[in-house]
């Protein structure tokens, strides 16, 4: 009896080899799912008493805290969008083979290794009031006084572009090289102009990949933390939500409140992800590439 | 590509694009060089270049920030994370690449989530749990926290490599009497060396660069280089700016070495993220 039972399960793909999945599953349950649920339940048990939703009331009732959501989105969405949109034309010019392609892609990867901290330090040096950029602008008489680009919104924005653009570029380039070039040639044979070929052939095939790239860059930008502190204005215009969560946990030692903020952060991020994914699912995803 | 349609034409749009790329690189070079020059500079106020050059800041940074200890910790954490995540992740990647079973999509999604979530979101609850059980503040806590995105990452990078290995090779080995162990050690492991190397190196690069999770779980003795760098920078004013710059240069040099090694084994697009489509049923 048991032999046929095993046989039936095996037909559905359940056999001994599934045990190999066990370590990873236990690991994900213990270190990801359990902490997440623990944080979720902790967020409903406010340290200072009050109702179940007291932490969330506190967060949304306090404009200083509530505004961190808008602040974060105001930094992360434009930065992610710019990174993706700038990557498209550049990747478009760089696809295919040419001399020095490997060198160029390598140079583009380098900013990924800089990390947020060196980028922050470099931006402070380079864009600061006595930095090289202001010196050049001043000596060319483009500006009369040093322009302020650090310790405010722009500092964080530039830091996100420097770390996020190479990332977006590499992804877009790999999606673009996955599109079958014969399709475009066929369109050219049928008399489509360059603009038409791009708009009617390449772009629709690339769009799902662009959505994925946008998502991954957005996730990176959304959790901006070190640069918001180091090159931003962490008390004001760049007080992002991850900073609010960090302060609650490590400055006020209110883990319950910190977990609530982390949950809000996760929820906001997942809403954006869901919107993009829904939009993406309406796009064509065929076998000709652009798969994300 | 355009080669097939004839030579690249210098369209106005093309020039604009190249100008933007050059502009980006010039400024990027400015950002990087300003740190490099400053780390070797003597005094640098309100001039184009420092008044003289010296290497004293490297010595200062080395002593003040106990960099030797920090680098040892960084390497130890990264090595442990790499070994553990490959040991845990590779078998799971094998199952996900080879088999269909009920609930596969759910399992796959659960493995994807830690990569899609910002580290701070799950990092704070995770750190709370790790503090509760006494792991955080020590090396073990840092390693455990860093495993969370690393194991899924190994799974995602390994799956395509495993899919490339012909299942008939395994079947043949089984026919000839090899047990599961033998199939893994003698057949799969040698064939998967490139995939194992690729995912190990990618995890190494990501762990050395991982700020948030290490920051949330590290104690004074278990800081990695990025976290130590962040602390030294946010405490700026107490210490000379240049020794922070020197430390940043050491960090970047270390990352660059890793990157050059990594690029010998992997495609640059894999460095960033490789989120594959869910496997088709």
Coordinates of C-alpha atoms in Angstrom, one line a residue:
Chain A
X1 CA 0.0 0.0 0.0
X2 CA 2.6 2.5 1.1
X3 CA 4.6 1.8 -2.1
X4 CA 1.7 3.0 -4.3
X5 CA 1.2 6.0 -2.1
X6 CA 4.8 7.0 -2.4
X7 CA 4.6 6.4 -6.1
X8 CA 1.6 8.7 -6.4
X9 CA 3.3 11.5 -4.5
X10 CA 6.4 11.0 -6.6
X11 CA 4.3 11.6 -9.7
X12 CA 3.4 14.9 -8.4
X13 CA 7.0 15.7 -7.7
X14 CA 7.1 14.9 -4.0
X15 CA 10.0 12.6 -3.4
X16 CA 13.1 12.3 -1.2
X17 CA 15.0 15.0 -3.0
X18 CA 12.6 17.6 -1.6
X19 CA 14.5 17.2 1.7
X20 CA 17.2 19.3 0.1
X21 CA 14.9 22.3 0.3
X22 CA 14.6 21.9 4.1
X23 CA 17.7 23.8 5.3
X24 CA 16.8 26.8 3.2
X25 CA 13.2 26.7 4.2
X26 CA 14.0 26.5 7.9
X27 CA 16.4 29.3 7.5
X28 CA 13.9 31.6 5.7
X29 CA 11.3 30.8 8.3
X30 CA 13.5 31.4 11.3
X31 CA 15.4 34.4 10.1
X32 CA 12.9 36.2 7.8
X33 CA 9.3 35.1 8.3
X34 CA 9.5 34.7 12.1
X35 CA 11.2 38.1 12.8
X36 CA 8.8 39.7 10.4
X37 CA 5.8 38.3 12.1
X38 CA 7.4 39.0 15.5
X39 CA 7.9 42.6 14.5
X40 CA 4.3 42.8 13.2
X41 CA 2.9 41.6 16.5
X42 CA 5.3 43.8 18.5
X43 CA 4.0 46.8 16.6
X44 CA 0.5 46.1 18.0
X45 CA 1.8 46.0 21.6
X46 CA 2.8 49.6 22.3
X47 CA 5.4 50.1 25.0
X48 CA 3.5 53.1 26.4
X49 CA 0.2 51.3 26.6
X50 CA -2.8 52.5 24.7
X51 CA -4.8 50.5 22.1
X52 CA -3.6 48.0 19.7
X53 CA -3.1 50.6 17.0
X54 CA -1.5 53.2 19.3
X55 CA 1.8 53.0 17.5
X56 CA 0.2 53.6 14.2
X57 CA -1.9 56.4 15.6
X58 CA 1.2 58.0 17.0
X59 CA 3.0 57.7 13.6
X60 CA 0.2 59.0 11.5
X61 CA -0.9 61.6 14.1
X62 CA 2.5 63.3 14.2
X63 CA 3.2 65.4 11.1
X64 CA 7.0 65.2 11.7
X65 CA 6.8 61.4 11.5
X66 CA 4.0 61.1 8.9
X67 CA 5.9 63.4 6.5
X68 CA 8.8 61.0 6.3
X69 CA 6.7 58.9 3.9
X70 CA 6.3 61.8 1.4
X71 CA 10.0 62.8 1.9
X72 CA 11.2 59.3 1.1
X73 CA 8.9 59.0 -2.0
X74 CA 9.9 62.5 -3.1
X75 CA 13.6 61.4 -3.2
X76 CA 13.2 57.8 -4.2
X77 CA 10.7 58.0 -7.1
X78 CA 12.4 60.7 -9.1
X79 CA 15.8 59.2 -8.5
X80 CA 14.7 55.7 -9.6
X81 CA 12.8 57.2 -12.6
X82 CA 15.8 59.3 -13.7
X83 CA 18.1 56.3 -13.4
X84 CA 15.9 54.1 -15.6
X85 CA 15.1 56.8 -18.2
X86 CA 18.7 57.9 -18.5
X87 CA 19.8 54.3 -18.9
X88 CA 17.6 53.5 -21.9
X89 CA 19.2 55.8 -24.5
X90 CA 22.7 55.1 -23.3
X91 CA 22.2 51.3 -23.2
X92 CA 20.5 51.7 -26.7
X93 CA 23.7 53.3 -28.1
X94 CA 25.9 50.8 -26.4
X95 CA 24.3 47.5 -27.3
X96 CA 25.9 45.3 -29.8
X97 CA 29.6 44.8 -30.2
X98 CA 32.2 47.4 -30.4
X99 CA 35.8 48.0 -29.2
X100 CA 36.1 49.0 -25.6
X101 CA 32.7 47.8 -24.6
X102 CA 34.1 45.6 -21.8
X103 CA 36.1 48.6 -20.5
X104 CA 33.1 50.8 -20.6
X105 CA 30.9 48.4 -18.7
X106 CA 33.6 47.9 -16.2
X107 CA 33.9 51.6 -15.6
X108 CA 30.2 51.7 -15.2
X109 CA 30.3 49.0 -12.6
X110 CA 32.9 50.8 -10.5
X111 CA 30.4 53.1 -8.7
X112 CA 28.7 50.1 -7.3
X113 CA 31.8 49.3 -5.4
X114 CA 32.1 52.8 -4.0
X115 CA 29.4 52.2 -1.5
X116 CA 27.2 54.9 0.0
X117 CA 29.7 56.1 2.5
X118 CA 32.6 56.8 0.1
X119 CA 30.1 58.4 -2.3
X120 CA 28.8 60.6 0.5
X121 CA 32.4 61.6 1.5
X122 CA 33.2 62.3 -2.1
X123 CA 30.1 64.4 -2.7
X124 CA 30.9 66.5 0.4
X125 CA 34.4 67.1 -0.9
X126 CA 33.6 67.6 -4.5
X127 CA 30.3 69.6 -4.3
X128 CA 31.1 71.4 -1.1
X129 CA 31.4 75.2 -1.0
X130 CA 35.2 75.0 -1.7
X131 CA 35.0 71.9 -3.7
X132 CA 36.2 71.5 -7.3
X133 CA 32.8 71.9 -8.9
X134 CA 32.1 75.3 -7.2
X135 CA 35.7 76.3 -8.0
X136 CA 35.2 75.6 -11.7
X137 CA 31.8 77.4 -11.8
X138 CA 33.2 80.4 -9.9
X139 CA 36.3 80.7 -12.1
X140 CA 34.2 80.4 -15.2
X141 CA 31.9 83.1 -13.8
X142 CA 28.9 80.9 -14.2
X143 CA 27.9 81.7 -10.7
X144 CA 28.8 84.5 -8.3
X145 CA 28.5 82.6 -5.1
X146 CA 29.1 78.9 -4.4
X147 CA 26.0 76.9 -5.0
X148 CA 24.8 74.7 -2.2
X149 CA 24.5 71.1 -3.3
X150 CA 25.2 69.1 -0.1
X151 CA 23.5 68.7 3.2
X152 CA 20.2 69.1 1.4
X153 CA 17.9 67.3 -1.0
X154 CA 20.3 67.4 -3.9
X155 CA 23.1 65.8 -2.0
X156 CA 21.0 62.7 -1.4
X157 CA 19.6 62.8 -4.9
X158 CA 23.1 62.8 -6.5
X159 CA 24.2 60.0 -4.2
X160 CA 21.3 57.9 -5.3
X161 CA 22.0 58.6 -9.0
X162 CA 25.7 57.7 -8.6
X163 CA 24.9 54.4 -6.9
X164 CA 21.7 53.6 -8.7
X165 CA 22.5 54.6 -12.3
X166 CA 25.2 52.0 -13.0
X167 CA 22.8 49.4 -11.6
X168 CA 20.0 50.5 -13.8
X169 CA 22.2 50.7 -16.8
X170 CA 23.5 47.2 -16.5
X171 CA 20.1 45.7 -16.1
X172 CA 18.7 47.7 -19.1
X173 CA 21.6 46.7 -21.2
X174 CA 21.1 43.1 -20.4
X175 CA 17.4 43.3 -21.2
X176 CA 18.1 45.2 -24.4
X177 CA 20.6 42.6 -25.6
X178 CA 18.0 39.9 -25.0
X179 CA 15.8 41.4 -27.8
X180 CA 16.1 39.6 -31.0
X181 CA 17.7 42.0 -33.5
X182 CA 16.1 40.3 -36.5
X183 CA 12.7 41.8 -35.5
X184 CA 14.1 45.3 -35.9
X185 CA 15.7 44.4 -39.2
X186 CA 12.4 43.0 -40.4
X187 CA 10.7 46.3 -39.5
X188 CA 13.5 48.2 -41.3
X189 CA 13.0 46.1 -44.4
X190 CA 9.3 46.9 -44.3
X191 CA 10.2 50.6 -44.3
X192 CA 10.0 51.6 -40.6
X193 CA 12.1 54.6 -39.7
X194 CA 14.4 54.6 -36.7
X195 CA 11.9 56.3 -34.5
X196 CA 9.1 53.9 -35.6
X197 CA 11.3 50.9 -35.0
X198 CA 12.1 52.1 -31.5
X199 CA 8.6 53.0 -30.6
X200 CA 6.8 50.0 -32.1
X201 CA 9.3 47.2 -31.7
X202 CA 12.0 47.8 -29.1
X203 CA 10.1 49.8 -26.6
X204 CA 7.2 47.4 -26.1
X205 CA 9.6 44.5 -25.8
X206 CA 11.7 46.4 -23.4
X207 CA 8.9 47.8 -21.2
X208 CA 8.6 44.8 -18.8
X209 CA 12.4 44.8 -18.2
X210 CA 12.2 48.5 -17.6
X211 CA 9.5 48.0 -15.0
X212 CA 11.7 45.4 -13.2
X213 CA 14.7 47.7 -13.4
X214 CA 12.6 50.6 -12.0
X215 CA 11.4 48.3 -9.1
X216 CA 14.9 47.2 -8.1
X217 CA 16.3 50.8 -8.3
X218 CA 13.3 52.0 -6.4
X219 CA 13.9 49.4 -3.6
X220 CA 17.5 50.6 -3.4
X221 CA 16.5 54.2 -3.3
X222 CA 13.6 53.7 -0.9
X223 CA 15.8 52.3 1.8
X224 CA 18.3 55.2 1.5
X225 CA 19.8 55.7 4.9
X226 CA 23.5 56.4 5.2
X227 CA 23.5 59.1 2.5
X228 CA 20.4 60.8 3.9
X229 CA 22.3 61.3 7.1
X230 CA 25.7 62.1 5.7
X231 CA 25.0 64.3 2.7
X232 CA 21.5 65.2 3.4
X233 CA 19.7 67.3 6.0
X234 CA 18.6 64.5 8.4
X235 CA 16.6 66.9 10.6
X236 CA 14.6 68.4 7.8
X237 CA 14.3 67.9 4.0
X238 CA 15.8 64.5 3.9
X239 CA 14.4 62.9 7.0
X240 CA 13.5 59.7 5.4
X241 CA 11.4 56.9 6.9
X242 CA 14.2 54.5 7.5
X243 CA 15.8 57.2 9.6
X244 CA 12.6 57.6 11.6
X245 CA 12.6 53.8 12.2
X246 CA 16.2 53.8 13.2
X247 CA 15.8 56.6 15.6
X248 CA 12.8 55.0 17.3
X249 CA 14.8 51.7 17.7
X250 CA 18.3 52.9 18.6
X251 CA 17.8 56.4 20.1
X252 CA 14.5 55.9 21.9
X253 CA 14.9 52.1 22.4
X254 CA 11.2 51.8 21.5
X255 CA 11.3 48.6 19.5
X256 CA 7.6 48.3 19.3
X257 CA 7.3 51.7 17.7
X258 CA 10.3 51.1 15.5
X259 CA 8.7 47.9 14.3
X260 CA 5.5 49.8 13.5
X261 CA 7.4 52.3 11.4
X262 CA 9.3 49.4 9.7
X263 CA 5.9 47.9 8.8
X264 CA 4.6 51.1 7.4
X265 CA 7.7 51.4 5.4
X266 CA 7.3 47.9 4.0
X267 CA 3.6 48.5 3.3
X268 CA 4.4 51.7 1.3
X269 CA 7.1 50.0 -0.6
X270 CA 4.9 47.1 -1.4
X271 CA 2.1 49.4 -2.7
X272 CA 4.5 51.0 -5.2
X273 CA 5.8 47.5 -6.1
X274 CA 2.3 46.2 -6.6
X275 CA 1.3 49.2 -8.8
X276 CA 4.3 48.7 -11.0
X277 CA 3.7 44.9 -11.2
X278 CA 0.1 45.3 -12.1
X279 CA 1.0 47.7 -14.9
X280 CA 3.8 45.4 -15.9
X281 CA 1.5 42.4 -16.1
X282 CA -0.6 44.2 -18.7
X283 CA 2.5 44.5 -21.0
X284 CA 3.5 41.9 -23.5
X285 CA 5.9 39.4 -22.2
X286 CA 6.9 37.1 -25.0
X287 CA 9.8 34.8 -25.7
X288 CA 11.6 37.4 -27.8
X289 CA 13.3 39.0 -24.8
X290 CA 12.7 41.9 -22.5
X291 CA 11.9 39.4 -19.9
X292 CA 12.3 40.7 -16.5
Chain B
X1 CA 23.6 47.0 -33.8
X2 CA 23.4 50.0 -35.9
X3 CA 26.4 48.6 -37.7
X4 CA 24.1 46.3 -39.6
X5 CA 22.2 49.3 -40.9
X6 CA 25.5 51.1 -41.8
X7 CA 27.9 53.1 -39.8
X8 CA 26.7 54.9 -36.7
X9 CA 25.4 58.3 -37.7
X10 CA 26.3 61.2 -35.5
X11 CA 22.7 62.4 -34.9
X12 CA 22.2 65.4 -32.6
X13 CA 20.5 63.1 -30.1
X14 CA 23.6 60.9 -30.2
X15 CA 25.8 63.8 -29.3
X16 CA 23.5 64.8 -26.5
X17 CA 23.7 61.3 -25.1
X18 CA 27.4 61.1 -25.3
X19 CA 27.7 64.5 -23.6
X20 CA 25.5 63.3 -20.8
X21 CA 27.6 60.2 -20.3
X22 CA 30.8 62.2 -20.3
X23 CA 29.4 64.7 -17.9
X24 CA 28.4 61.9 -15.6
X25 CA 31.9 60.4 -15.7
X26 CA 33.6 63.7 -15.2
X27 CA 31.6 64.4 -12.1
X28 CA 32.0 60.9 -10.9
X29 CA 35.8 61.1 -11.3
X30 CA 35.6 64.4 -9.4
X31 CA 33.8 62.7 -6.6
X32 CA 36.3 59.8 -6.4
X33 CA 39.4 61.8 -7.0
X34 CA 38.5 64.4 -4.4
X35 CA 38.5 61.7 -1.8
X36 CA 41.7 60.2 -3.1
X37 CA 43.6 63.5 -3.3
X38 CA 42.3 64.6 0.1
X39 CA 43.5 61.3 1.7
X40 CA 47.1 62.1 0.6
X41 CA 46.9 65.8 1.2
X42 CA 48.4 67.8 4.0
X43 CA 46.3 70.9 4.5
X44 CA 43.4 71.6 2.1
X45 CA 41.3 74.6 2.6
X46 CA 40.0 76.9 -0.1
X47 CA 42.6 76.0 -2.8
X48 CA 42.5 73.8 -5.9
X49 CA 44.9 71.3 -4.4
X50 CA 46.3 70.5 -1.0
X51 CA 49.5 72.4 0.1
X52 CA 51.5 69.2 0.1
X53 CA 51.3 65.5 0.0
X54 CA 51.8 62.9 2.7
X55 CA 50.8 59.3 3.6
X56 CA 50.5 60.0 7.3
X57 CA 46.7 59.8 7.2
X58 CA 46.8 56.1 6.3
X59 CA 48.9 55.4 9.3
X60 CA 46.6 57.5 11.5
X61 CA 43.5 55.8 10.2
X62 CA 45.1 52.4 10.6
X63 CA 45.8 53.1 14.3
X64 CA 42.8 55.3 15.3
X65 CA 40.2 53.1 13.8
X66 CA 41.9 49.8 14.6
X67 CA 41.6 49.0 11.0
X68 CA 43.5 45.7 11.3
X69 CA 40.8 44.4 13.6
X70 CA 38.0 45.8 11.5
X71 CA 39.4 44.2 8.3
X72 CA 39.8 40.8 10.0
X73 CA 36.2 41.0 11.2
X74 CA 35.1 42.0 7.7
X75 CA 36.9 39.1 6.1
X76 CA 35.7 36.7 8.7
X77 CA 32.1 37.7 8.5
X78 CA 32.2 37.6 4.7
X79 CA 33.8 34.2 4.6
X80 CA 31.3 32.7 7.0
X81 CA 28.4 34.2 5.1
X82 CA 29.7 32.9 1.8
X83 CA 30.2 29.4 3.0
X84 CA 27.0 29.1 4.9
X85 CA 24.8 30.7 2.3
X86 CA 26.2 28.4 -0.4
X87 CA 25.7 25.3 1.8
X88 CA 22.1 26.3 2.5
X89 CA 21.3 27.9 -0.8
X90 CA 22.8 25.5 -3.4
X91 CA 20.7 22.4 -2.5
X92 CA 17.5 24.5 -2.5
X93 CA 18.5 25.9 -5.9
X94 CA 18.9 22.4 -7.1
X95 CA 15.4 21.4 -6.1
X96 CA 13.9 24.6 -7.5
X97 CA 15.7 24.2 -10.8
X98 CA 14.9 20.5 -11.3
X99 CA 11.5 19.8 -9.8
X100 CA 7.9 20.8 -9.9
X101 CA 6.0 20.2 -6.7
X102 CA 2.8 21.6 -5.1
X103 CA 3.5 24.9 -3.5
X104 CA 6.6 25.7 -5.5
X105 CA 5.4 29.2 -6.4
X106 CA 4.9 30.0 -2.7
X107 CA 8.3 28.7 -1.7
X108 CA 9.9 30.7 -4.6
X109 CA 8.1 33.9 -3.6
X110 CA 9.2 33.4 0.1
X111 CA 12.8 33.1 -1.1
X112 CA 12.4 36.2 -3.3
X113 CA 10.9 38.5 -0.7
X114 CA 14.1 39.2 1.3
X115 CA 15.7 40.6 -1.9
X116 CA 12.7 42.7 -2.8
X117 CA 12.3 44.3 0.7
X118 CA 14.5 47.2 1.8
X119 CA 16.9 45.8 4.4
X120 CA 15.8 48.3 7.0
X121 CA 12.3 47.0 6.9
X122 CA 13.1 43.5 8.0
X123 CA 16.4 44.5 9.5
X124 CA 14.8 46.2 12.5
X125 CA 12.5 43.3 13.5
X126 CA 15.3 40.9 12.8
X127 CA 17.7 42.8 15.0
X128 CA 15.1 42.9 17.7
X129 CA 14.8 39.1 17.5
X130 CA 18.6 38.7 17.4
X131 CA 19.0 40.9 20.5
X132 CA 16.3 38.9 22.3
X133 CA 18.2 35.7 21.8
X134 CA 21.6 37.3 22.5
X135 CA 23.1 37.0 19.0
X136 CA 23.2 40.6 18.1
X137 CA 26.2 42.7 19.2
X138 CA 28.4 39.7 18.3
X139 CA 29.9 38.3 15.2
X140 CA 27.3 35.5 15.1
X141 CA 24.4 38.1 14.9
X142 CA 26.1 39.9 12.1
X143 CA 26.6 36.7 10.2
X144 CA 23.0 35.6 10.7
X145 CA 21.6 38.9 9.6
X146 CA 23.7 39.0 6.5
X147 CA 22.6 35.5 5.6
X148 CA 19.0 36.7 5.1
X149 CA 19.6 38.3 1.7
X150 CA 22.5 36.1 0.8
X151 CA 20.8 32.7 0.8
X152 CA 18.1 33.9 -1.6
X153 CA 20.8 35.5 -3.7
X154 CA 22.7 32.2 -4.0
X155 CA 19.4 30.4 -4.9
X156 CA 18.7 33.0 -7.7
X157 CA 22.2 32.9 -9.1
X158 CA 22.6 29.2 -8.9
X159 CA 19.3 28.1 -10.5
X160 CA 20.2 29.0 -14.1
X161 CA 23.6 27.2 -13.7
X162 CA 21.9 24.1 -12.5
X163 CA 19.3 24.3 -15.3
X164 CA 22.1 24.1 -17.8
X165 CA 23.3 20.7 -16.5
X166 CA 21.7 18.0 -18.5
X167 CA 19.5 15.8 -16.2
X168 CA 20.4 12.8 -18.3
X169 CA 23.9 12.9 -16.9
X170 CA 22.5 12.4 -13.5
X171 CA 20.2 9.7 -14.6
X172 CA 23.1 7.9 -16.3
X173 CA 25.1 8.0 -13.1
X174 CA 22.2 6.6 -11.2
X175 CA 21.8 3.8 -13.7
X176 CA 25.4 2.9 -13.1
X177 CA 24.7 2.6 -9.4
X178 CA 25.7 6.0 -7.9
X179 CA 23.7 7.1 -4.8
X180 CA 22.4 10.6 -4.3
X181 CA 25.6 11.5 -2.4
X182 CA 27.8 10.3 -5.2
X183 CA 25.7 12.0 -7.8
X184 CA 26.1 15.3 -5.9
X185 CA 29.8 15.0 -5.1
X186 CA 31.1 13.4 -8.2
X187 CA 28.8 14.6 -11.0
X188 CA 27.0 17.8 -10.0
X189 CA 29.7 19.6 -7.9
X190 CA 32.4 19.5 -10.5
X191 CA 30.0 20.7 -13.2
X192 CA 28.7 23.5 -11.0
X193 CA 32.0 24.9 -10.0
X194 CA 31.5 28.0 -12.3
X195 CA 28.1 28.7 -10.8
X196 CA 29.3 28.1 -7.2
X197 CA 32.2 30.5 -7.8
X198 CA 30.0 33.1 -9.3
X199 CA 27.4 33.1 -6.5
X200 CA 30.2 32.9 -3.8
X201 CA 31.9 36.0 -5.3
X202 CA 28.7 37.9 -5.7
X203 CA 27.7 37.2 -2.1
X204 CA 31.2 38.2 -1.0
X205 CA 31.0 41.6 -2.8
X206 CA 27.5 42.2 -1.4
X207 CA 28.4 41.3 2.2
X208 CA 31.5 43.5 2.3
X209 CA 29.3 46.3 1.0
X210 CA 26.2 45.6 3.1
X211 CA 25.7 48.5 5.4
X212 CA 22.2 48.4 6.9
X213 CA 22.0 44.9 8.3
X214 CA 25.5 45.0 9.7
X215 CA 24.9 48.4 11.1
X216 CA 21.7 47.2 12.9
X217 CA 23.3 44.1 14.4
X218 CA 27.0 44.9 15.0
X219 CA 28.5 45.5 18.4
X220 CA 31.7 47.5 19.0
X221 CA 33.8 44.4 18.3
X222 CA 31.9 43.1 15.3
X223 CA 31.8 46.2 13.0
X224 CA 32.7 45.6 9.4
X225 CA 34.6 48.1 7.4
X226 CA 31.5 49.9 5.9
X227 CA 30.0 50.4 9.4
X228 CA 33.2 51.5 10.9
X229 CA 33.5 54.0 8.0
X230 CA 30.0 55.3 8.7
X231 CA 30.7 55.8 12.4
X232 CA 34.0 57.6 11.7
X233 CA 32.3 59.8 9.2
X234 CA 29.2 60.7 11.3
X235 CA 31.6 61.5 14.1
X236 CA 33.5 63.9 11.8
X237 CA 35.0 66.9 13.4
X238 CA 36.5 64.9 16.2
X239 CA 38.9 63.3 13.8
X240 CA 40.8 64.7 10.9
X241 CA 38.7 64.6 7.7
X242 CA 41.7 63.2 5.8
X243 CA 41.9 60.0 7.9
X244 CA 38.3 59.3 7.2
X245 CA 39.1 59.8 3.5
X246 CA 42.1 57.5 3.9
X247 CA 39.8 54.9 5.4
X248 CA 37.3 55.3 2.5
X249 CA 40.1 54.8 0.0
X250 CA 41.1 51.6 1.8
X251 CA 37.5 50.4 1.6
X252 CA 37.2 51.2 -2.1
X253 CA 40.6 49.6 -2.8
X254 CA 39.4 46.4 -1.1
X255 CA 36.1 46.5 -3.1
X256 CA 37.9 47.1 -6.3
X257 CA 40.2 44.1 -5.8
X258 CA 37.1 42.0 -5.2
X259 CA 35.4 43.5 -8.2
X260 CA 38.3 42.8 -10.5
X261 CA 38.4 39.2 -9.3
X262 CA 34.6 39.0 -9.6
X263 CA 34.6 40.2 -13.2
X264 CA 36.9 37.4 -14.2
X265 CA 34.3 34.9 -13.2
X266 CA 30.9 36.6 -13.8
X267 CA 29.1 38.8 -16.2
X268 CA 28.7 42.3 -14.9
X269 CA 25.0 42.2 -15.1
X270 CA 25.0 39.5 -12.4
X271 CA 26.8 41.8 -10.0
X272 CA 23.7 43.9 -9.4
X273 CA 20.9 41.5 -9.1
X274 CA 19.6 38.6 -10.9
X275 CA 16.0 38.3 -10.4
X276 CA 14.8 35.7 -12.8
X277 CA 11.2 35.2 -13.8
X278 CA 9.4 32.6 -11.8
X279 CA 10.1 29.3 -13.5
X280 CA 7.4 28.5 -15.9
X281 CA 5.3 25.6 -14.8

